[in-house]
CSV table of C-alpha atoms in Angstrom, one decimal:
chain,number,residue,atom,x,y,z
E,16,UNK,CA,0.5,4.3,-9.4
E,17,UNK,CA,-0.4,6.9,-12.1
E,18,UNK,CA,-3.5,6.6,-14.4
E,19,UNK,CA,-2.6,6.2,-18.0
E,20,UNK,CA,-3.8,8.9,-20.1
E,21,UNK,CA,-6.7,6.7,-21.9
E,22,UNK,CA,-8.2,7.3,-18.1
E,23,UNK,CA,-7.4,10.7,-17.4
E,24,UNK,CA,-10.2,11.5,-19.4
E,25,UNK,CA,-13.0,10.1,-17.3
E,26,UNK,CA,-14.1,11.2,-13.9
E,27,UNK,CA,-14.0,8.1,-11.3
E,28,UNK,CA,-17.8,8.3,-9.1
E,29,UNK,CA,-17.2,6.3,-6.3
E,30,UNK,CA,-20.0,6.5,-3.9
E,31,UNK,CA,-23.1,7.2,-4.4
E,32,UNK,CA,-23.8,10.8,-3.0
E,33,UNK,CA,-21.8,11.8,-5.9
E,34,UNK,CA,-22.9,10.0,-8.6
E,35,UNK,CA,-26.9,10.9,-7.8
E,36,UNK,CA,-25.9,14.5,-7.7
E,37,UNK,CA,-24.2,14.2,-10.9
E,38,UNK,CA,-27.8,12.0,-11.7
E,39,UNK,CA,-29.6,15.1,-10.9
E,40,UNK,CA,-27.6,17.1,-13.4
E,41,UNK,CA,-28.0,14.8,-16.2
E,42,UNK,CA,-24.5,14.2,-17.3
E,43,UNK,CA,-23.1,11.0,-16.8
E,44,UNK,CA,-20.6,11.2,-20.1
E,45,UNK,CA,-17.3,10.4,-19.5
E,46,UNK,CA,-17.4,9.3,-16.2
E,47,UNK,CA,-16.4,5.5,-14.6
E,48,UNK,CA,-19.3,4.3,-11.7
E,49,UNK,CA,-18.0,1.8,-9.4
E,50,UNK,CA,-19.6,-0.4,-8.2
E,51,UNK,CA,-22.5,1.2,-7.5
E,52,UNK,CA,-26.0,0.1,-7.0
E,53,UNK,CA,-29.0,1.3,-9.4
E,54,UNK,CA,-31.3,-1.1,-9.2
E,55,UNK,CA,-33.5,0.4,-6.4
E,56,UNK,CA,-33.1,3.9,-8.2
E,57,UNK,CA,-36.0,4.8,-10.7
E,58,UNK,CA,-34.0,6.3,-13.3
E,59,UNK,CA,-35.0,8.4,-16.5
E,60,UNK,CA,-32.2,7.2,-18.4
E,61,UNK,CA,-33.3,9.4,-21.8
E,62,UNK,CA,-32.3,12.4,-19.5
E,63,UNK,CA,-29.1,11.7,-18.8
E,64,UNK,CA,-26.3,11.8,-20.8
E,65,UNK,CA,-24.1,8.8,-20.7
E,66,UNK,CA,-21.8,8.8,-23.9
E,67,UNK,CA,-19.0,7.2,-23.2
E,68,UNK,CA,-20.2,6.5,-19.6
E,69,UNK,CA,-18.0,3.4,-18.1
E,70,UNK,CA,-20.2,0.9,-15.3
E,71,UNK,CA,-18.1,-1.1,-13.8
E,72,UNK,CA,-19.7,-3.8,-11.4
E,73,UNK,CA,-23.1,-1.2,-11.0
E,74,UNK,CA,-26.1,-3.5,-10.2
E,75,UNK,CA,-29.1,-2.5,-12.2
E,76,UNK,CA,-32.9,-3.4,-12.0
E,77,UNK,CA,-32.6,-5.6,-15.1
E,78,UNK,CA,-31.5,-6.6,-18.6
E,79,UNK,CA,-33.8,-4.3,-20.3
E,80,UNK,CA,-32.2,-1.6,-18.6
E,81,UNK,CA,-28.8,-2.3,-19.2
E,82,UNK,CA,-29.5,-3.0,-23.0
E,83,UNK,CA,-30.9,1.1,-22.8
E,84,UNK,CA,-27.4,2.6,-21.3
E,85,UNK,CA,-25.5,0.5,-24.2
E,86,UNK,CA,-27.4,1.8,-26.7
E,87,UNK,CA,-26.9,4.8,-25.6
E,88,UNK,CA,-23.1,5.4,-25.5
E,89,UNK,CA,-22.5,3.5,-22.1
E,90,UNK,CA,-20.1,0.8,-21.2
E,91,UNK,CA,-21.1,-1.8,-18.8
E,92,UNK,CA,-18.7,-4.1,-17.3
E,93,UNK,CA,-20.9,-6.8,-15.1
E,94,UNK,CA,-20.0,-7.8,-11.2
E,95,UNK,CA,-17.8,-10.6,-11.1
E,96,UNK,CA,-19.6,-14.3,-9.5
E,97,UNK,CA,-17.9,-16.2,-7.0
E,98,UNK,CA,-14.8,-14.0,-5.2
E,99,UNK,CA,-14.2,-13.6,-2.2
E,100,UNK,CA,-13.0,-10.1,-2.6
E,101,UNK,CA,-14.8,-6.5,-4.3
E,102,UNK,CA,-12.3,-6.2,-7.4
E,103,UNK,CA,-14.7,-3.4,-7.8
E,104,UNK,CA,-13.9,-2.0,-4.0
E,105,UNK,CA,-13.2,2.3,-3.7
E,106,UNK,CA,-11.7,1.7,-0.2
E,107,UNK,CA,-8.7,0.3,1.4
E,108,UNK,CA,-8.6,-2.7,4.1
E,109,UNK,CA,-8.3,-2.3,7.3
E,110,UNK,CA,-6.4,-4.8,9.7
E,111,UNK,CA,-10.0,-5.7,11.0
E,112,UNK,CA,-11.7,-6.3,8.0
E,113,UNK,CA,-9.3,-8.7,6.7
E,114,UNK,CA,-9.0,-10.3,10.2
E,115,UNK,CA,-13.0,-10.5,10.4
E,116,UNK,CA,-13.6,-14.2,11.4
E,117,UNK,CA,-10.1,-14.9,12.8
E,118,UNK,CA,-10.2,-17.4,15.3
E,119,UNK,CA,-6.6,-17.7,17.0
E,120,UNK,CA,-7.4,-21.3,18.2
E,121,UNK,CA,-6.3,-21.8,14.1
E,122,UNK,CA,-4.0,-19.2,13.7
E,123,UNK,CA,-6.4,-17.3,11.5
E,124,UNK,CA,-6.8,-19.6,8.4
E,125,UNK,CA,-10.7,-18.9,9.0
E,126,UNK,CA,-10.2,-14.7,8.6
E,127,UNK,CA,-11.1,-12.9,5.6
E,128,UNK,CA,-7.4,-12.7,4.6
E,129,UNK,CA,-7.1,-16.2,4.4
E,130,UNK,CA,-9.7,-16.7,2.9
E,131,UNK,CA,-8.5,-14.8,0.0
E,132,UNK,CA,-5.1,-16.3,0.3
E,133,UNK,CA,-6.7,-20.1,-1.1
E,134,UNK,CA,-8.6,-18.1,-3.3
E,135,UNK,CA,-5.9,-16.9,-4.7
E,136,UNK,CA,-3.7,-20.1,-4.4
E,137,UNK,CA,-6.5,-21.9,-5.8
E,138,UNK,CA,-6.3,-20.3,-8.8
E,139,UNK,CA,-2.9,-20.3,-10.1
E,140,UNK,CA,-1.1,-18.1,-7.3
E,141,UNK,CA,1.5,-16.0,-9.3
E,142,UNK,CA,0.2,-17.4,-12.6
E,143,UNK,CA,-3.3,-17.2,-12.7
E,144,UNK,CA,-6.2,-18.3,-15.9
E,145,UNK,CA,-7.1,-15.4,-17.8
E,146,UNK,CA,-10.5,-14.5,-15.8
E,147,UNK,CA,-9.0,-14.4,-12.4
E,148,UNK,CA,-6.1,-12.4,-14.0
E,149,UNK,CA,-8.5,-9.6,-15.2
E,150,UNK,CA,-9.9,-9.6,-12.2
E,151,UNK,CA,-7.1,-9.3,-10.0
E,152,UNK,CA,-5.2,-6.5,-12.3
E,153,UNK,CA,-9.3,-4.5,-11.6
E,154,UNK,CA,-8.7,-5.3,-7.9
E,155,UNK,CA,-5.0,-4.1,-7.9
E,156,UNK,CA,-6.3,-0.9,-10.1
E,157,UNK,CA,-9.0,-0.2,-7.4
E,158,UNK,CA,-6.0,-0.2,-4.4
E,159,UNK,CA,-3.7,1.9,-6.6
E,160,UNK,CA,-6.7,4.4,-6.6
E,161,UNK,CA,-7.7,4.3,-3.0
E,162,UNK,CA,-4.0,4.8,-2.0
E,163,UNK,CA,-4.0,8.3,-4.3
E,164,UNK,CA,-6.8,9.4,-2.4
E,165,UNK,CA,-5.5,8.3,0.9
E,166,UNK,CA,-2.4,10.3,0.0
E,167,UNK,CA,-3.6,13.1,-1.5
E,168,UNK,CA,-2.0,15.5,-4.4
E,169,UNK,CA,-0.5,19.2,-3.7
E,170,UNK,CA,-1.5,20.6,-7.4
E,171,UNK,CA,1.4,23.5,-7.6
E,172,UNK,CA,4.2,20.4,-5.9
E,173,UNK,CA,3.0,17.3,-7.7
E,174,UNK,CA,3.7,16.0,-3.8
E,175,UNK,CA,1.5,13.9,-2.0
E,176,UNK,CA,-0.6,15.8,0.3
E,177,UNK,CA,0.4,13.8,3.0
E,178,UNK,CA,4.6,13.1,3.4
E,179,UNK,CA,4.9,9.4,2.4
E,180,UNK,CA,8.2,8.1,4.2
E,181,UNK,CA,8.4,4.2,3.3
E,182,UNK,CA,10.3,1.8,5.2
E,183,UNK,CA,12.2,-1.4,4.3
E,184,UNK,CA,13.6,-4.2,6.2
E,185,UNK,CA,13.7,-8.0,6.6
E,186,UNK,CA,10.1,-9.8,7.1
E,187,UNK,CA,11.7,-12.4,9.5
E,188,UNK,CA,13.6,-9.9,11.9
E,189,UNK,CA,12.0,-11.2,15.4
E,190,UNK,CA,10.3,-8.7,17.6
E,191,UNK,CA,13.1,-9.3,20.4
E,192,UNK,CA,15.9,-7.9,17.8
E,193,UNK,CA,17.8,-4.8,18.0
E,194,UNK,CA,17.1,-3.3,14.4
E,195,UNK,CA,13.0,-3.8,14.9
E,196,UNK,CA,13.2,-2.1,18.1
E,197,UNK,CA,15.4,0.7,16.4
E,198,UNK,CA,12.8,0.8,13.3
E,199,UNK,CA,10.2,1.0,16.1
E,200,UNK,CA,12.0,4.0,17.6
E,201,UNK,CA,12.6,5.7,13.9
E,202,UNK,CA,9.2,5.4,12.6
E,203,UNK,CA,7.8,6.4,15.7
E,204,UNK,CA,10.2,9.8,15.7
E,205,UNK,CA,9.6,10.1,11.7
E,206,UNK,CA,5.5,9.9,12.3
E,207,UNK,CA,5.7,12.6,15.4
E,208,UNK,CA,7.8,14.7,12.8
E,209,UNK,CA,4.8,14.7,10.6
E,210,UNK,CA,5.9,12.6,8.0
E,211,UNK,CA,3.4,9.7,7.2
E,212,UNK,CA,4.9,6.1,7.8
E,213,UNK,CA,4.1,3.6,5.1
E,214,UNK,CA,5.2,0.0,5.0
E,215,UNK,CA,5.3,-3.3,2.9
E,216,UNK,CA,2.7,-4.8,4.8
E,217,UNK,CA,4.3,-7.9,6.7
E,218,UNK,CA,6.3,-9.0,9.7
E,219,UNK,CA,9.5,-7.8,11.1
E,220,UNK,CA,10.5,-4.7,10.1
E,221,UNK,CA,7.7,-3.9,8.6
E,222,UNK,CA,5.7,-4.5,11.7
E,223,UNK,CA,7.9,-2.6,13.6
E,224,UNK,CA,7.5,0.3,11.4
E,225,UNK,CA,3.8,0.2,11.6
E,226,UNK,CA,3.8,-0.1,15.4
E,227,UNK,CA,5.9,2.8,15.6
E,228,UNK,CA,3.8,5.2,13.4
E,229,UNK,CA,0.7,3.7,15.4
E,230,UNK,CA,2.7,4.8,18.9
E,231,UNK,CA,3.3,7.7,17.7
E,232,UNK,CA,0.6,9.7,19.8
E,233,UNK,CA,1.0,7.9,22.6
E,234,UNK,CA,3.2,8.2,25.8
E,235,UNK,CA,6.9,8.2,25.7
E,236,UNK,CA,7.1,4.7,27.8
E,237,UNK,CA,4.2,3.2,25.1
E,238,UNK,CA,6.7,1.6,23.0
E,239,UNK,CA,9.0,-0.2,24.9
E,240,UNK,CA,5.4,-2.1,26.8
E,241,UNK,CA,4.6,-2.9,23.6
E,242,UNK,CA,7.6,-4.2,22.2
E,243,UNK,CA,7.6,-6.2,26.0
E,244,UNK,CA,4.0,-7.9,25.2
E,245,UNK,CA,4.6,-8.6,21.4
E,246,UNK,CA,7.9,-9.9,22.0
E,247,UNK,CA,6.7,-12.8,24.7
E,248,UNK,CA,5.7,-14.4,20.8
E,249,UNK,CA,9.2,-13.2,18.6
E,250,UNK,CA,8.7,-14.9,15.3
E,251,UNK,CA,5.5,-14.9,13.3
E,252,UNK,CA,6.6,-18.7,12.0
E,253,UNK,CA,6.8,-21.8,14.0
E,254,UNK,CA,9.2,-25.0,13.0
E,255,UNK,CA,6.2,-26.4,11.0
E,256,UNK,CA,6.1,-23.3,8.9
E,257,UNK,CA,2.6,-22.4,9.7
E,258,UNK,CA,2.0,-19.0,11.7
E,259,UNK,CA,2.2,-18.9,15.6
E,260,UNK,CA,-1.6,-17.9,16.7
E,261,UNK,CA,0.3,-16.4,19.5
E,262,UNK,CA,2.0,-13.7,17.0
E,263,UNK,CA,-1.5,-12.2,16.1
E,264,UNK,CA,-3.1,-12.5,19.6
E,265,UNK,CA,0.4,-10.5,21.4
E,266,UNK,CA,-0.5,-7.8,18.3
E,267,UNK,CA,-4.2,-8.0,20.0
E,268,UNK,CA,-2.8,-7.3,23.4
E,269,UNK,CA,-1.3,-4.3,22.2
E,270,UNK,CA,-3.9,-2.8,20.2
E,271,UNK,CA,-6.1,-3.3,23.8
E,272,UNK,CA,-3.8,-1.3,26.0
E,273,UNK,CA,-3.6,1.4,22.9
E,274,UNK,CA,-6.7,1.2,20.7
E,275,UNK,CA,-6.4,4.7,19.3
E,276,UNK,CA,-3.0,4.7,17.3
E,277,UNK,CA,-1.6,7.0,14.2
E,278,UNK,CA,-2.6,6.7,11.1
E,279,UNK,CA,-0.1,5.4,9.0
E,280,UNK,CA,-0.1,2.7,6.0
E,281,UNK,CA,0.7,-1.4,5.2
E,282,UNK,CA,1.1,-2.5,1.3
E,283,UNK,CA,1.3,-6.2,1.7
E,284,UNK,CA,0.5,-8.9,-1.3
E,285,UNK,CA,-1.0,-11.9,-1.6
E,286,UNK,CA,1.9,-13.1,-3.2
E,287,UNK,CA,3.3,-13.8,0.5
E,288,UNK,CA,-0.3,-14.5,1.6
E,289,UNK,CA,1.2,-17.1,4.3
E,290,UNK,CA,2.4,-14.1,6.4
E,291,UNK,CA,0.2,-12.4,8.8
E,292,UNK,CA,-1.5,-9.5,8.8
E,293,UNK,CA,0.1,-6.4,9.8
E,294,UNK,CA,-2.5,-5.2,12.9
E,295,UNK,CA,-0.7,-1.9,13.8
E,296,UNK,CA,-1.6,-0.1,10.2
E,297,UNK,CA,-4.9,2.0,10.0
E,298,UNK,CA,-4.8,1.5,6.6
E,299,UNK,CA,-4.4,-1.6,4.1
E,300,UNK,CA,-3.5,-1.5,0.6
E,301,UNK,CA,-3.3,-5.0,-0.3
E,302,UNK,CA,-2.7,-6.1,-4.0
E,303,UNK,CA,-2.3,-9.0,-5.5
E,304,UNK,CA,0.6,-8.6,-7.8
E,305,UNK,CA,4.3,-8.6,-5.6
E,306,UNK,CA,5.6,-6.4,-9.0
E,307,UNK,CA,3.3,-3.7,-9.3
E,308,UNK,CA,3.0,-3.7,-4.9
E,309,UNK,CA,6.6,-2.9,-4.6
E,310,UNK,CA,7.1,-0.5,-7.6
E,311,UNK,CA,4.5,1.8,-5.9
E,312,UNK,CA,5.2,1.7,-2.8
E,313,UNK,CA,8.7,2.8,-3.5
E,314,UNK,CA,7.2,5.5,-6.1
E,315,UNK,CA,4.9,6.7,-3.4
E,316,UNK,CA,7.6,7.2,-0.8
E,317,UNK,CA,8.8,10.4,-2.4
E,318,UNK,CA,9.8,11.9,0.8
E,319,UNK,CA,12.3,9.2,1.1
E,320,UNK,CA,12.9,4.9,2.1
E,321,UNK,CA,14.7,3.7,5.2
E,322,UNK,CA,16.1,0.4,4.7
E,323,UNK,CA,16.8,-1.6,7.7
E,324,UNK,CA,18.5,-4.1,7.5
E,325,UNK,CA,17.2,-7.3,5.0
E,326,UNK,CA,17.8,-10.0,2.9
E,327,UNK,CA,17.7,-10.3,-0.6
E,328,UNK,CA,13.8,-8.6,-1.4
E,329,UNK,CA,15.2,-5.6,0.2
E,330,UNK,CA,18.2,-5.5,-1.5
E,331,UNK,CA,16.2,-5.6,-4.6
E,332,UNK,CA,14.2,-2.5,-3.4
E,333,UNK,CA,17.3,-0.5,-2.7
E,334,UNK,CA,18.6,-1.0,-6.5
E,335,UNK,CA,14.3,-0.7,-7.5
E,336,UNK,CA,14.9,3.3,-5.5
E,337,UNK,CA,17.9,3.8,-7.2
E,338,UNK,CA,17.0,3.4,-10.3
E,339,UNK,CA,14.1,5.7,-10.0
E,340,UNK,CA,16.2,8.1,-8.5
E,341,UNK,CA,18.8,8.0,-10.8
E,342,UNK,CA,16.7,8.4,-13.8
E,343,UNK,CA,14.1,10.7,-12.4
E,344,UNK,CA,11.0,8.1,-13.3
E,345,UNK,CA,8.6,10.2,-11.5
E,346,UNK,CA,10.2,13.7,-11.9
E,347,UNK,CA,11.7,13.4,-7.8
E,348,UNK,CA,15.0,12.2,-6.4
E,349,UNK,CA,14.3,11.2,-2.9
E,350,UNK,CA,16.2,10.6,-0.2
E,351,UNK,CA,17.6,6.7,0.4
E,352,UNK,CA,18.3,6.4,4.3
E,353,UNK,CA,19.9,3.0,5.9
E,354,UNK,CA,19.2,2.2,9.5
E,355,UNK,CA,21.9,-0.5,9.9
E,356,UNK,CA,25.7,0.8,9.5
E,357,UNK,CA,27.4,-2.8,9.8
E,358,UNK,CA,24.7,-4.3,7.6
E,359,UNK,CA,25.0,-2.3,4.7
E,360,UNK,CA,28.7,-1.7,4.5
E,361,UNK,CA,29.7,-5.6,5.1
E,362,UNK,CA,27.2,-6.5,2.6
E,363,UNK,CA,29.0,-3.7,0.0
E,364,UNK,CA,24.8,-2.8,-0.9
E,365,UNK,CA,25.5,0.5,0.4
E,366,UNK,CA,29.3,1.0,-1.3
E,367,UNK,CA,28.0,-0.2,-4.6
E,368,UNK,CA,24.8,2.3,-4.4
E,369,UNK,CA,27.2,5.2,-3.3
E,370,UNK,CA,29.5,4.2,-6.7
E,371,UNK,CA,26.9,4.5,-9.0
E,372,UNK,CA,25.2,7.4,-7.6
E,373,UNK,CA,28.8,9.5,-8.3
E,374,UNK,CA,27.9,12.0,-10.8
E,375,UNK,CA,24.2,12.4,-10.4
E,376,UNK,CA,21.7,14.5,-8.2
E,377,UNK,CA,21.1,11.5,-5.7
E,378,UNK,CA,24.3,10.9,-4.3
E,379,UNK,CA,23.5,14.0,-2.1
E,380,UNK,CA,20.3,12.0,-0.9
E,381,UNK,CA,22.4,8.8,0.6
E,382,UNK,CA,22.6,8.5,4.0
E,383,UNK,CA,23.4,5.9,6.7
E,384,UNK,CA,23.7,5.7,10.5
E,385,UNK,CA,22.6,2.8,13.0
E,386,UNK,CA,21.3,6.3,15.1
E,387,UNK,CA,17.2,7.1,14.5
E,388,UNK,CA,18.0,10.8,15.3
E,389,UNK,CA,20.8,11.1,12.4
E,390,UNK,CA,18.6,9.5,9.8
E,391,UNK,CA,15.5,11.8,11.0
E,392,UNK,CA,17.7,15.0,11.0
E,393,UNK,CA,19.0,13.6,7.4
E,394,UNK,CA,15.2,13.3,6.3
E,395,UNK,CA,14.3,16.6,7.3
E,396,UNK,CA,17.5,18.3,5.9
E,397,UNK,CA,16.9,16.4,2.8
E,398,UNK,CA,13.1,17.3,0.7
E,399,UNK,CA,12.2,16.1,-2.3
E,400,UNK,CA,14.3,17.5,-5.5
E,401,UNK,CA,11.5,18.0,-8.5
E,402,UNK,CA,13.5,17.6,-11.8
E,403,UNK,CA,10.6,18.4,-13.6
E,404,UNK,CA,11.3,15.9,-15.8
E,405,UNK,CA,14.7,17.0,-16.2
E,406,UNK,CA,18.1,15.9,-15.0
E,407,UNK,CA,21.6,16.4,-16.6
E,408,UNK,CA,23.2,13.9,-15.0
E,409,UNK,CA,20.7,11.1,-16.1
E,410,UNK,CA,22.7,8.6,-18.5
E,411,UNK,CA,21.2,5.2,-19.7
């Protein structure tokens, strides 16, 4: 989720404080303005510097002024007509934003997120026209952005600020199943540790690992009542296909009885936009490319990845770990953890991982146990390894 270096040149302004105090000082050059409005501000424009200024989605009083920044060095890149969403947006979601308008008599297809969802669907899904493309790769930009911030950078590390520890695990594992109960219990233990839980976003394990890290400040008997309340509606999916209303409104009940839960993080897509939204996350970094979603979440889980058990997507993210570990893509080996001993060694996934591993830094960072206290002790016994771009082991 790195800037390329073309950007690393420009300061981002995001909000408005900053960008009139930079106003005041008359230097605009080289800096990117989101979407920020202008058009009630009387601005001096031949006062400021603004070579090479970027606006992207800034509202402004009119043409005339507009035609004055471009002549003057500035790029202006005009709001977008007609979306639902703020490609443009400096913040992440939040469960109750995108369930603004939810109405469980209809299982939600009148909230924000689903309202996005047609959007999206509406417009080519997976293979959108070129404008709605653009537009979702600014959007996805904007989230990759907001989750650095969220995250924060140690300048002498290179570590996130705050100790990203991702978990993975089957979307359809029901809320009455051993292994979301277990992920409950982990990510609840791994949060209290200090560690920040972060999530794909969705059902089943996911969900478990958000409602965990959410627990996490609360009283010792708080998990199992929730797991009691949420698991009177199991499976998010009826035999229709279409999401139980019952699945969000037992995630309600909860979120009642505890309204002041953890921080912690959900990075769900669109690109499974007929799956609920995760309510037990404080934070929401939706995108709406599947590709680019689960390449960062793994790359921002530097602290390590549980996987629970899964199917084949998660599967796809152990070997998507692995190859970042094994070549160092973002100068850290990290520690791969599996909650689910019988899972991963019928299934060979963890054999096969352990095999090519032989030779190289990582195989030290492989752990598995179907016990939450083993894999947190193996966590905290296990940092980060900074290669510093360097590893002698790596081979193509």
């Amino acid at each position: 989720m790195a800037a390329g270096s073309y950007w690393q040149k420009y300061t981002v302004v995001r909000d408005l404080a900053d960008f009139t105090t930079r106003l005041q000082a008359g230097n605009l050059s080289n800096c990117i303005m989101r979407g920020i409005d202008v058009s009630l501000m009387c601005v001096n424009w031949e006062s400021v510097d603004t070579e090479n200024a970027v606006f992207l989605g800034c509202k402004f009083a009119g043409i005339e002024e507009e035609i004055k920044l471009r002549r003057k060095g500035a790029q202006l890149f005009a709001p977008f007509i007609g979306l639902p969403y703020d490609p443009y947006r400096t913040t992440l979601y939040t469960p109750s934003e995108l369930m603004s308008g939810f109405d469980i008599a209809h299982a939600g297809n009148s909230c924000y997120d689903a309202q996005i969802y047609r959007h999206f669907s509406e417009h080519g899904g997976h293979d959108p026209d070129i404008v709605e493309a653009l537009v979702q790769r600014i959007h996805d930009y904007s989230i990759d952005l907001a989750i650095k911030d969220l995250l924060g950078t140690d300048p002498k590390t290179g570590l996130p600020t705050r100790k990203a520890v991702g978990f993975m695990g089957g979307h359809a594992t029901r809320r009455d199943d051993f292994h979301y109960r277990n992920t409950a219990i982990l990510a609840r233990m791994v949060a209290r540790a200090g560690y920040f839980v972060v999530s794909g976003g969705g059902p089943g394990i996911m969900e478990a690992a958000n409602l965990g890290a959410y627990l996490a400040t609360a009283d010792d008997g708080a998990l199992d009542r929730a797991i009691k309340i949420l698991s009177q509606v199991p499976n998010f999916s009826q035999p229709d296909g279409s999401i139980d209303p019952g699945y969000v409104g037992q995630a309600l009940e909860v979120l009642k009885l505890y309204p002041k839960g953890a921080e912690n993080l959900a990075i769900p897509t669109w690109f499974y936009g007929h799956e609920p939204v995760n309510m037990f996350a404080s934070h929401v970094g939706k995108y709406f490319s599947n590709s680019i979603r689960e390449d960062g979440l793994l790359a921002i889980s530097v602290y390590g990845v549980v996987f629970a058990p899964g199917s084949a997507a998660t599967i796809e993210e152990v070997f998507i770990n692995a190859a970042q570990n094994h070549y160092a893509t973002f100068n850290f080996c990290s520690p791969m953890m599996f909650l689910g001993e019988s899972h991963y060694l019928q299934s060979q996934v963890y054999s096969c991982l352990a095999q090519q591993a032989v030779g190289h830094t990582y195989a030290q960072m492989i752990a598995i146990s179907d016990q939450p206290e083993r894999i947190l002790e193996f966590l905290q016994a296990h940092p980060p390894i900074n290669f510093n771009g360097h590893d002698a082991g790596i081979t193509a």
